[in-house]
CSV table of C-alpha atoms in Angstrom, one decimal:
chain,number,residue,atom,x,y,z
A,170,MET,CA,133.4,-17.4,-107.0
A,171,SER,CA,136.9,-19.0,-108.4
A,172,SER,CA,138.8,-21.6,-106.1
A,173,VAL,CA,142.8,-20.8,-105.9
A,174,LEU,CA,142.9,-24.1,-108.4
A,175,GLN,CA,140.7,-22.3,-111.0
A,176,LEU,CA,142.2,-19.1,-111.1
A,177,GLN,CA,146.1,-20.6,-111.0
A,178,ARG,CA,144.8,-22.9,-114.1
A,179,GLN,CA,143.6,-19.3,-115.9
A,180,PHE,CA,146.7,-18.3,-115.9
A,181,ILE,CA,149.2,-20.9,-116.2
A,182,ASP,CA,147.1,-20.6,-119.5
A,183,TYR,CA,146.6,-17.4,-120.1
A,184,THR,CA,150.7,-17.1,-119.7
A,185,THR,CA,151.0,-19.8,-122.2
A,186,SER,CA,148.6,-18.2,-124.4
A,187,LEU,CA,150.5,-15.3,-124.2
A,188,HIS,CA,154.1,-16.4,-125.2
A,189,ASN,CA,151.9,-18.7,-128.4
A,190,GLU,CA,150.6,-15.7,-129.8
A,191,GLY,CA,154.1,-13.9,-129.5
A,192,TYR,CA,153.2,-11.3,-127.3
A,193,LEU,CA,155.0,-12.5,-124.6
A,194,ASP,CA,158.6,-14.0,-125.0
A,195,ASN,CA,161.7,-15.4,-122.6
A,196,GLN,CA,162.8,-12.0,-121.5
A,197,PHE,CA,159.6,-11.9,-119.4
A,198,THR,CA,160.7,-15.1,-117.7
A,199,GLU,CA,163.8,-13.7,-117.0
A,200,LEU,CA,162.0,-10.5,-115.4
A,201,GLN,CA,159.8,-12.9,-113.2
A,202,LYS,CA,163.6,-15.0,-112.0
A,203,LEU,CA,164.2,-12.0,-110.7
A,204,GLN,CA,161.3,-11.3,-108.7
A,205,ASP,CA,161.6,-12.7,-104.7
A,206,GLU,CA,160.8,-12.3,-101.2
A,207,SER,CA,163.4,-9.5,-101.0
A,208,ASN,CA,161.3,-7.4,-104.0
A,209,PRO,CA,158.3,-9.2,-104.5
A,210,ASP,CA,156.7,-6.6,-107.1
A,211,PHE,CA,159.8,-6.4,-109.1
A,212,VAL,CA,158.1,-7.4,-112.2
A,213,THR,CA,155.0,-5.1,-111.8
A,214,GLU,CA,157.4,-2.2,-111.1
A,215,VAL,CA,159.2,-2.2,-114.2
A,216,VAL,CA,156.2,-3.1,-116.2
A,217,SER,CA,154.2,-0.1,-115.0
A,218,MET,CA,158.0,1.9,-115.5
A,219,TYR,CA,157.9,0.7,-119.0
A,220,PHE,CA,154.1,1.8,-119.4
A,221,GLU,CA,154.8,4.9,-118.6
A,222,ASP,CA,158.0,5.7,-120.3
A,223,SER,CA,156.0,3.8,-123.8
A,224,ASP,CA,153.0,6.9,-123.0
A,225,LYS,CA,156.3,9.6,-123.5
A,226,LEU,CA,157.8,8.0,-126.0
A,227,LEU,CA,154.8,7.3,-128.0
A,228,ASN,CA,153.9,11.3,-127.5
A,229,ASN,CA,157.1,11.9,-128.9
A,230,LEU,CA,156.9,9.7,-131.7
A,231,THR,CA,153.7,11.8,-132.6
A,232,THR,CA,155.0,15.4,-132.5
A,233,ALA,CA,158.0,14.6,-133.9
A,234,LEU,CA,156.3,13.1,-136.8
A,235,GLN,CA,154.0,16.0,-137.2
A,236,GLN,CA,156.6,18.2,-137.8
A,237,ARG,CA,156.5,20.1,-141.2
A,238,ASN,CA,160.3,19.0,-141.6
A,239,VAL,CA,160.5,15.7,-139.9
A,240,ASP,CA,163.6,15.1,-138.4
A,241,TYR,CA,164.1,11.1,-138.8
A,242,LYS,CA,167.5,11.2,-136.8
A,243,GLN,CA,165.1,12.2,-133.7
A,244,VAL,CA,162.1,9.8,-134.6
A,245,ASP,CA,164.6,7.1,-134.7
A,246,ALA,CA,165.9,7.9,-131.0
A,247,HIS,CA,162.5,7.4,-129.9
A,248,ALA,CA,162.3,4.5,-132.3
A,249,HIS,CA,165.3,2.9,-130.6
A,250,GLN,CA,164.4,3.6,-127.4
A,251,PHE,CA,161.5,2.3,-127.5
A,252,LYS,CA,162.2,-0.7,-129.3
A,253,GLY,CA,165.1,-1.3,-126.6
A,254,SER,CA,162.9,-0.9,-123.5
A,255,SER,CA,160.3,-2.8,-125.2
A,256,SER,CA,162.9,-5.9,-125.4
A,257,SER,CA,163.9,-5.8,-122.3
A,258,ILE,CA,160.8,-6.3,-120.9
A,259,GLY,CA,160.1,-9.3,-123.5
A,260,ALA,CA,157.1,-7.4,-125.2
A,261,LYS,CA,158.1,-9.2,-128.4
A,262,ARG,CA,155.3,-7.7,-131.2
A,263,VAL,CA,156.2,-3.9,-130.0
A,264,THR,CA,159.8,-4.9,-130.3
A,265,ASN,CA,159.0,-6.2,-134.0
A,266,VAL,CA,157.9,-3.1,-134.9
A,267,CYS,CA,160.0,-0.9,-133.4
A,268,ALA,CA,163.0,-2.9,-135.3
A,269,HIS,CA,160.3,-2.0,-139.1
A,270,PHE,CA,160.3,1.8,-137.6
A,271,LYS,CA,163.7,2.5,-137.5
A,272,GLY,CA,163.8,1.1,-140.8
A,273,PHE,CA,162.2,4.0,-142.2
A,274,CYS,CA,163.3,6.6,-140.4
A,275,GLU,CA,166.5,5.4,-142.0
A,276,ALA,CA,164.9,5.3,-146.1
A,277,LYS,CA,163.9,9.2,-144.1
A,278,ASN,CA,159.8,7.4,-145.5
A,279,LEU,CA,157.1,9.8,-143.7
A,280,ASP,CA,154.5,7.1,-145.2
A,281,GLY,CA,156.2,3.9,-143.1
A,282,CYS,CA,156.8,6.0,-140.3
A,283,LEU,CA,153.4,6.9,-140.1
A,284,ARG,CA,151.9,3.5,-140.6
A,285,CYS,CA,154.3,2.0,-138.1
A,286,LEU,CA,153.4,4.7,-135.9
A,287,GLN,CA,149.9,3.6,-136.2
A,288,GLN,CA,150.8,-0.5,-135.8
A,289,VAL,CA,152.8,0.4,-133.0
A,290,LYS,CA,150.7,2.2,-130.9
A,291,GLN,CA,148.6,-0.6,-131.9
A,292,GLU,CA,150.7,-3.1,-130.4
A,293,TYR,CA,151.3,-1.3,-127.3
A,294,ILE,CA,147.2,-1.1,-126.5
A,295,PHE,CA,147.5,-4.9,-126.9
A,296,PHE,CA,150.4,-5.5,-124.6
A,297,ARG,CA,149.1,-3.3,-122.1
A,298,ASN,CA,145.6,-4.8,-121.9
A,299,LYS,CA,147.0,-8.4,-121.5
A,300,LEU,CA,149.5,-7.4,-119.2
A,301,GLU,CA,147.1,-5.3,-116.9
A,302,ALA,CA,144.9,-8.3,-117.6
A,303,LEU,CA,147.3,-11.3,-116.4
A,304,PHE,CA,148.6,-8.6,-113.6
A,305,ARG,CA,144.7,-9.0,-111.9
A,306,LEU,CA,144.6,-12.9,-112.2
A,307,GLU,CA,147.6,-12.8,-110.2
A,308,GLN,CA,146.3,-10.4,-107.5
A,309,GLN,CA,143.1,-12.8,-107.2
A,310,ILE,CA,144.9,-15.7,-106.6
A,311,LEU,CA,146.8,-13.8,-104.2
A,312,GLN,CA,144.3,-12.6,-102.5
A,313,ALA,CA,142.8,-16.2,-102.8
A,314,GLY,CA,145.6,-17.0,-100.8
A,315,GLY,CA,147.5,-18.9,-103.1
A,316,SER,CA,150.7,-18.4,-104.7
A,317,VAL,CA,151.2,-17.4,-108.2
A,318,PRO,CA,152.6,-19.8,-110.4
A,319,MET,CA,155.6,-20.0,-112.4
A,320,VAL,CA,155.5,-20.6,-115.9
A,321,GLU,CA,158.5,-21.8,-117.7
B,39,MET,CA,173.3,8.0,-99.0
B,40,SER,CA,172.2,4.4,-97.6
B,41,MET,CA,174.2,3.3,-94.7
B,42,GLU,CA,174.7,-0.8,-96.1
B,43,TYR,CA,177.8,-2.4,-94.9
B,44,TYR,CA,179.8,-4.1,-97.9
B,45,GLU,CA,181.9,-7.3,-97.3
B,46,GLU,CA,185.5,-6.4,-98.8
B,47,ASP,CA,185.0,-9.0,-101.6
B,48,VAL,CA,181.4,-8.0,-102.8
B,49,PRO,CA,182.1,-6.3,-106.4
B,50,HIS,CA,181.1,-2.9,-107.1
B,51,VAL,CA,180.0,-2.0,-110.4
B,52,LEU,CA,179.4,1.0,-112.4
B,53,ALA,CA,176.6,0.6,-115.1
B,54,VAL,CA,176.1,3.2,-117.3
B,55,ASP,CA,172.9,3.4,-119.5
B,56,ASP,CA,170.5,6.1,-121.2
B,57,ASN,CA,167.0,3.7,-121.0
B,58,ILE,CA,165.8,3.8,-117.9
B,59,ILE,CA,164.1,0.5,-118.1
B,60,ASP,CA,167.6,-1.1,-119.0
B,61,ARG,CA,169.1,0.7,-115.7
B,62,LYS,CA,166.2,-0.9,-113.6
B,63,LEU,CA,167.0,-4.3,-115.2
B,64,ILE,CA,170.7,-4.3,-115.2
B,65,GLU,CA,170.9,-2.8,-111.2
B,66,ARG,CA,168.6,-5.7,-110.6
B,67,LEU,CA,170.7,-8.6,-112.3
B,68,LEU,CA,173.5,-7.1,-110.5
B,69,LYS,CA,172.1,-7.3,-106.8
B,70,THR,CA,170.8,-10.8,-106.9
B,71,SER,CA,174.7,-11.6,-108.6
B,72,SER,CA,175.5,-10.1,-105.3
B,73,CYS,CA,177.3,-6.7,-106.9
B,74,ARG,CA,177.0,-3.4,-105.1
B,75,VAL,CA,175.7,-1.1,-107.7
B,76,THR,CA,175.8,2.1,-108.7
B,77,VAL,CA,173.9,3.5,-112.2
B,78,ALA,CA,174.5,6.3,-114.3
B,79,GLU,CA,172.8,7.8,-116.8
B,80,ASN,CA,175.2,9.1,-119.4
B,81,ALA,CA,179.0,9.1,-120.2
B,82,ILE,CA,179.1,12.3,-118.4
B,83,ARG,CA,177.9,11.1,-115.3
B,84,ALA,CA,180.1,7.8,-115.2
B,85,LEU,CA,183.6,9.6,-115.4
B,86,GLU,CA,182.2,12.0,-113.3
B,87,TYR,CA,181.4,9.4,-110.6
B,88,LEU,CA,185.1,7.8,-111.5
B,89,GLY,CA,186.8,11.1,-110.9
B,90,LEU,CA,187.4,11.7,-114.9
B,91,LYS,CA,186.3,15.0,-116.1
B,92,GLU,CA,185.2,14.8,-120.1
B,93,ASN,CA,188.5,17.2,-121.1
B,94,GLN,CA,190.8,15.9,-118.6
B,95,GLN,CA,194.4,14.9,-119.6
B,96,GLN,CA,195.7,11.9,-117.2
B,97,SER,CA,197.7,14.0,-115.2
B,98,GLN,CA,194.7,16.1,-113.6
B,99,PHE,CA,192.9,13.0,-112.2
B,100,ASN,CA,191.5,14.1,-109.4
B,101,GLY,CA,191.9,11.0,-107.5
B,102,LYS,CA,188.6,11.1,-105.8
B,103,GLY,CA,187.0,9.0,-107.8
B,104,ALA,CA,184.9,6.1,-106.9
B,105,LYS,CA,186.7,2.6,-106.2
B,106,VAL,CA,184.9,0.4,-109.4
B,107,ASN,CA,185.8,-3.3,-109.6
B,108,MET,CA,184.0,-3.8,-113.1
B,109,ILE,CA,182.5,-0.6,-115.4
B,110,ILE,CA,179.2,-2.4,-117.8
B,111,THR,CA,178.1,0.4,-120.5
B,112,ASP,CA,175.4,0.6,-123.2
B,113,TYR,CA,177.0,1.0,-126.6
B,114,CYS,CA,174.5,3.5,-128.2
B,115,MET,CA,174.6,6.7,-126.1
B,116,PRO,CA,173.2,10.1,-127.0
B,117,GLY,CA,176.8,12.4,-126.4
B,118,MET,CA,179.3,10.0,-125.5
B,119,THR,CA,178.9,6.7,-126.5
B,120,GLY,CA,180.2,3.7,-124.9
B,121,TYR,CA,182.6,2.9,-127.2
B,122,GLU,CA,184.3,6.6,-126.5
B,123,LEU,CA,183.6,5.8,-122.7
B,124,LEU,CA,185.4,2.8,-123.4
B,125,GLN,CA,188.4,4.9,-124.6
B,126,LYS,CA,188.6,7.5,-121.8
B,127,ILE,CA,189.1,4.7,-119.5
B,128,LYS,CA,191.4,2.8,-121.1
B,129,GLU,CA,193.5,6.5,-121.8
B,130,SER,CA,193.3,6.7,-117.7
B,131,SER,CA,196.1,5.3,-115.9
B,132,MET,CA,194.2,5.0,-113.0
B,133,LEU,CA,191.2,3.5,-114.6
B,134,LYS,CA,192.7,1.6,-117.9
B,135,ASP,CA,192.6,-1.7,-115.7
B,136,VAL,CA,189.2,-2.1,-115.0
B,137,PRO,CA,187.2,-3.9,-117.0
B,138,VAL,CA,184.7,-2.6,-119.2
B,139,VAL,CA,182.0,-4.3,-121.0
B,140,ILE,CA,179.8,-3.3,-123.5
B,141,MET,CA,176.3,-3.9,-124.1
B,142,SER,CA,174.3,-3.4,-127.6
B,143,SER,CA,171.3,-4.6,-128.8
B,144,GLU,CA,172.5,-5.0,-132.3
B,145,ASN,CA,174.8,-7.6,-133.2
B,146,ILE,CA,177.2,-5.6,-135.3
B,147,PRO,CA,180.6,-8.0,-135.9
B,148,ASN,CA,182.5,-4.2,-136.6
B,149,ARG,CA,181.2,-2.6,-133.8
B,150,ILE,CA,181.7,-5.6,-131.6
B,151,ASN,CA,185.6,-5.9,-132.6
B,152,GLU,CA,185.8,-2.5,-132.7
B,153,CYS,CA,185.2,-2.9,-128.3
B,154,LEU,CA,187.0,-5.8,-128.4
B,155,GLU,CA,190.3,-3.9,-129.8
B,156,LYS,CA,190.4,-1.1,-127.7
B,157,GLY,CA,190.1,-3.6,-124.8
B,158,ALA,CA,186.6,-4.1,-123.8
B,159,GLU,CA,186.9,-7.4,-121.8
B,160,ARG,CA,183.4,-8.3,-122.9
B,161,PHE,CA,180.4,-7.6,-125.6
B,162,ILE,CA,177.3,-9.1,-124.5
B,163,LEU,CA,173.6,-8.4,-126.6
B,164,LYS,CA,170.8,-7.2,-125.0
B,165,PRO,CA,168.8,-7.9,-123.8
B,166,LEU,CA,170.6,-8.7,-120.7
B,167,LYS,CA,169.6,-12.3,-119.1
B,168,LEU,CA,170.5,-13.5,-115.5
B,169,ALA,CA,172.6,-16.3,-116.9
B,170,ASP,CA,175.2,-13.4,-118.7
B,171,VAL,CA,175.5,-11.1,-115.8
B,172,LYS,CA,176.3,-14.4,-113.2
B,173,MET,CA,179.1,-15.4,-115.5
B,174,LEU,CA,180.0,-12.0,-116.0
B,175,ARG,CA,180.2,-11.4,-112.0
B,176,CYS,CA,182.2,-15.0,-111.8
B,177,GLN,CA,184.9,-14.1,-115.0
B,178,LEU,CA,185.8,-10.5,-114.2
B,179,THR,CA,185.7,-10.4,-110.6
B,180,LYS,CA,187.5,-13.8,-109.9
B,181,CYS,CA,185.0,-15.1,-107.4
């Protein structure tokens, strides 16, 4: 049974590693600034919204690239949305892959697009898993009666 | 409609963005900065809210539009862009003095100049941060 201090330490270390490994950037910290007593679940709300929206966008991207005559404008529109929302929540690696994806759309490069689709799915899954682990840690801290540390 | 009472000097901001995450973020940023917020998911809805129909001339402004102290809009939106929305607002005798801020994820000097020349008060790069919005609130609503 971990003590509150141990859990808090774990949380700080994990958050720091996520930043160091480039999974999260400062924008995630900006989201945390918007959470307070009147909006205690803001971060989990936005992130849940992001996961739901991203699942749809990934489906749309997959479908759009499976068409016989690929509409690159449409693919780009989805990639643009995904890039935007990923950037807004601080999902740095996902955002970067989306940027490359848009480049391939502009070049109408199907191969490039398909590779990016695989890559962005991969990065998104990594990101999702890591964030879910972070939220679980948060829950453990709260349930143990502690408060979640702010990591600058 | 919620029955919240707002003080006279709480600025009312209309935020326009087609991205669901960005809408949630801008709403929270503005509320944290003590603004009353209305969110629209595209430019057409924004114009309707302001009392301006897409194809209407100035003289047909129906006067039933909501009063806003500032409009903040995304640049890249399907259908009518933020730039086109800016144009419509500046062409309206009723709305031309409302400060319009344009947001974009892309740092393109031509785009920025175009917007500023059309009368945008400011051009802000996404993703938006609390410091950006607090500065806006202070400078544009003269607090």
